[in-house]
PDB file of C-alpha atoms in Angstrom:
ATOM      1  CA  MET A   1     -75.867 -41.265 -81.964  1.00  0.00           C
ATOM      2  CA  ILE A   2     -77.489 -37.895 -82.445  1.00  0.00           C
ATOM      3  CA  ASP A   3     -80.634 -37.328 -80.471  1.00  0.00           C
ATOM      4  CA  ALA A   4     -83.691 -35.167 -81.288  1.00  0.00           C
ATOM      5  CA  THR A   5     -82.384 -32.129 -79.395  1.00  0.00           C
ATOM      6  CA  THR A   6     -79.249 -32.068 -81.480  1.00  0.00           C
ATOM      7  CA  HIS A   7     -81.336 -32.328 -84.668  1.00  0.00           C
ATOM      8  CA  GLN A   8     -83.498 -29.479 -83.452  1.00  0.00           C
ATOM      9  CA  GLN A   9     -80.461 -27.327 -82.632  1.00  0.00           C
ATOM     10  CA  LEU A  10     -78.881 -28.094 -86.021  1.00  0.00           C
ATOM     11  CA  GLY A  11     -82.150 -27.176 -87.722  1.00  0.00           C
ATOM     12  CA  ALA A  12     -82.262 -23.875 -85.810  1.00  0.00           C
ATOM     13  CA  LEU A  13     -78.656 -23.156 -86.767  1.00  0.00           C
ATOM     14  CA  LEU A  14     -79.384 -23.902 -90.419  1.00  0.00           C
ATOM     15  CA  ALA A  15     -82.416 -21.583 -90.312  1.00  0.00           C
ATOM     16  CA  GLU A  16     -80.309 -18.794 -88.762  1.00  0.00           C
ATOM     17  CA  VAL A  17     -77.584 -19.282 -91.379  1.00  0.00           C
ATOM     18  CA  LYS A  18     -80.227 -19.073 -94.138  1.00  0.00           C
ATOM     19  CA  ASN A  19     -81.666 -15.912 -92.522  1.00  0.00           C
ATOM     20  CA  LEU A  20     -78.191 -14.386 -92.320  1.00  0.00           C
ATOM     21  CA  ARG A  21     -77.541 -15.238 -95.972  1.00  0.00           C
ATOM     22  CA  GLU A  22     -80.850 -13.612 -96.935  1.00  0.00           C
ATOM     23  CA  ASP A  23     -80.022 -10.526 -94.850  1.00  0.00           C
ATOM     24  CA  PHE A  24     -76.591 -10.298 -96.522  1.00  0.00           C
ATOM     25  CA  ARG A  25     -78.187 -10.670 -99.960  1.00  0.00           C
ATOM     26  CA  ARG A  26     -80.697  -7.879 -99.210  1.00  0.00           C
ATOM     27  CA  SER A  27     -77.909  -5.701 -97.858  1.00  0.00           C
ATOM     28  CA  GLU A  28     -75.865  -6.291-101.018  1.00  0.00           C
ATOM     29  CA  ASP A  29     -78.903  -5.468-103.174  1.00  0.00           C
ATOM     30  CA  LYS A  30     -79.391  -2.209-101.274  1.00  0.00           C
ATOM     31  CA  SER A  31     -75.683  -1.417-101.589  1.00  0.00           C
ATOM     32  CA  ASP A  32     -75.799  -2.122-105.322  1.00  0.00           C
ATOM     33  CA  ALA A  33     -78.812   0.168-105.721  1.00  0.00           C
ATOM     34  CA  SER A  34     -77.114   2.859-103.646  1.00  0.00           C
ATOM     35  CA  ARG A  35     -73.891   2.620-105.660  1.00  0.00           C
ATOM     36  CA  THR A  36     -75.871   2.747-108.893  1.00  0.00           C
ATOM     37  CA  SER A  37     -77.621   5.896-107.707  1.00  0.00           C
ATOM     38  CA  LEU A  38     -74.324   7.404-106.588  1.00  0.00           C
ATOM     39  CA  HIS A  39     -72.670   6.669-109.936  1.00  0.00           C
ATOM     40  CA  ARG A  40     -75.641   8.149-111.796  1.00  0.00           C
ATOM     41  CA  ARG A  41     -75.433  11.346-109.731  1.00  0.00           C
ATOM     42  CA  MET A  42     -71.666  11.510-110.243  1.00  0.00           C
ATOM     43  CA  ASP A  43     -72.161  11.146-113.997  1.00  0.00           C
ATOM     44  CA  GLU A  44     -74.708  13.976-113.894  1.00  0.00           C
ATOM     45  CA  LEU A  45     -72.265  16.144-111.942  1.00  0.00           C
ATOM     46  CA  VAL A  46     -69.473  15.411-114.398  1.00  0.00           C
ATOM     47  CA  ASP A  47     -71.795  16.396-117.252  1.00  0.00           C
ATOM     48  CA  ARG A  48     -72.838  19.607-115.495  1.00  0.00           C
ATOM     49  CA  VAL A  49     -69.245  20.534-114.657  1.00  0.00           C
ATOM     50  CA  GLY A  50     -68.288  19.946-118.285  1.00  0.00           C
ATOM     51  CA  LYS A  51     -71.049  22.285-119.414  1.00  0.00           C
ATOM     52  CA  VAL A  52     -69.972  24.921-116.877  1.00  0.00           C
ATOM     53  CA  GLU A  53     -66.370  24.658-118.044  1.00  0.00           C
ATOM     54  CA  GLY A  54     -67.502  25.155-121.636  1.00  0.00           C
ATOM     55  CA  ALA A  55     -69.579  28.184-120.665  1.00  0.00           C
ATOM     56  CA  VAL A  56     -66.705  29.686-118.672  1.00  0.00           C
ATOM     57  CA  ALA A  57     -64.339  29.186-121.597  1.00  0.00           C
ATOM     58  CA  GLN A  58     -66.821  30.986-123.867  1.00  0.00           C
ATOM     59  CA  VAL A  59     -67.183  33.834-121.365  1.00  0.00           C
ATOM     60  CA  ASN A  60     -63.389  34.120-121.122  1.00  0.00           C
ATOM     61  CA  ASP A  61     -63.170  34.341-124.912  1.00  0.00           C
ATOM     62  CA  ASP A  62     -65.877  37.011-124.960  1.00  0.00           C
ATOM     63  CA  VAL A  63     -64.143  39.004-122.212  1.00  0.00           C
ATOM     64  CA  THR A  64     -60.846  38.739-124.073  1.00  0.00           C
ATOM     65  CA  ASP A  65     -62.570  40.081-127.186  1.00  0.00           C
ATOM     66  CA  MET A  66     -64.229  42.907-125.218  1.00  0.00           C
ATOM     67  CA  LYS A  67     -61.131  44.052-123.342  1.00  0.00           C
ATOM     68  CA  PRO A  68     -59.632  46.158-126.169  1.00  0.00           C
ATOM     69  CA  VAL A  69     -62.995  47.842-126.784  1.00  0.00           C
ATOM     70  CA  THR A  70     -63.432  48.566-123.087  1.00  0.00           C
ATOM     71  CA  ASP A  71     -59.935  49.999-122.898  1.00  0.00           C
ATOM     72  CA  ASP A  72     -60.654  52.223-125.916  1.00  0.00           C
ATOM     73  CA  VAL A  73     -63.924  53.462-124.417  1.00  0.00           C
ATOM     74  CA  ARG A  74     -62.181  54.185-121.126  1.00  0.00           C
ATOM     75  CA  LYS A  75     -59.481  56.129-123.027  1.00  0.00           C
ATOM     76  CA  TRP A  76     -62.150  58.068-124.970  1.00  0.00           C
ATOM     77  CA  LYS A  77     -63.948  58.873-121.741  1.00  0.00           C
ATOM     78  CA  LEU A  78     -60.785  60.228-120.161  1.00  0.00           C
ATOM     79  CA  MET A  79     -59.993  62.205-123.308  1.00  0.00           C
ATOM     80  CA  GLY A  80     -63.545  63.572-123.327  1.00  0.00           C
ATOM     81  CA  MET A  81     -63.313  64.564-119.691  1.00  0.00           C
ATOM     82  CA  GLY A  82     -59.977  66.260-120.404  1.00  0.00           C
ATOM     83  CA  ALA A  83     -61.480  68.068-123.394  1.00  0.00           C
ATOM     84  CA  LEU A  84     -64.454  69.197-121.299  1.00  0.00           C
ATOM     85  CA  ALA A  85     -62.079  70.489-118.638  1.00  0.00           C
ATOM     86  CA  VAL A  86     -60.091  72.423-121.239  1.00  0.00           C
ATOM     87  CA  VAL A  87     -63.274  73.831-122.790  1.00  0.00           C
ATOM     88  CA  GLY A  88     -64.585  74.677-119.339  1.00  0.00           C
ATOM     89  CA  LEU A  89     -61.394  76.473-118.374  1.00  0.00           C
ATOM     90  CA  GLY A  90     -61.300  78.230-121.746  1.00  0.00           C
ATOM     91  CA  GLY A  91     -64.935  79.273-121.379  1.00  0.00           C
ATOM     92  CA  THR A  92     -64.287  80.566-117.896  1.00  0.00           C
ATOM     93  CA  ALA A  93     -61.253  82.498-119.044  1.00  0.00           C
ATOM     94  CA  LEU A  94     -63.217  83.916-121.979  1.00  0.00           C
ATOM     95  CA  GLY A  95     -66.085  84.859-119.684  1.00  0.00           C
ATOM     96  CA  VAL A  96     -63.805  86.589-117.225  1.00  0.00           C
ATOM     97  CA  SER A  97     -62.006  88.377-120.059  1.00  0.00           C
ATOM     98  CA  LEU A  98     -65.272  89.529-121.624  1.00  0.00           C
ATOM     99  CA  ALA A  99     -66.578  90.660-118.258  1.00  0.00           C
ATOM    100  CA  GLY A 100     -63.402  92.686-117.705  1.00  0.00           C
ATOM    101  CA  PHE A 101     -63.613  94.109-121.222  1.00  0.00           C
ATOM    102  CA  PHE A 102     -67.243  95.131-120.816  1.00  0.00           C
ATOM    103  CA  GLU A 103     -66.470  96.641-117.417  1.00  0.00           C
ATOM    104  CA  GLN A 104     -63.704  98.746-118.919  1.00  0.00           C
ATOM    105  CA  LEU A 105     -65.941  99.667-121.843  1.00  0.00           C
ATOM    106  CA  SER A 106     -68.654 100.666-119.397  1.00  0.00           C
ATOM    107  CA  ARG A 107     -66.211 102.848-117.424  1.00  0.00           C
ATOM    108  CA  PHE A 108     -64.981 104.454-120.635  1.00  0.00           C
ATOM    109  CA  PHE A 109     -68.469 105.481-121.706  1.00  0.00           C
ATOM    110  CA  LYS A 110     -69.504 106.620-118.241  1.00  0.00           C
ATOM    111  CA  GLY A 111     -66.509 108.706-118.062  1.00  0.00           C
TER     112      GLY A 111
END
């Protein structure tokens, strides 16, 4: 037969098993909540990354559209700088020529 001590020990074991089950249940609840939060954050990240990809695609399209214009402006700038250099050299040559002419004219009249 089973005596009182054995009943007491079995009761204590049953109580511990119930406590362990409750601890496991609470741990699973916390894990479920944590996974839910993690999945929500992952969904938010996926949404944000999708928006960033869309924005980058739009920027790439805009840059592709702007590239020919930028190249033209760069070409015009170089042509303008070349034209300024030519005008500058021509103006310098004209100035030197006029200075020489006026110097000779001055010498002619001074005798």
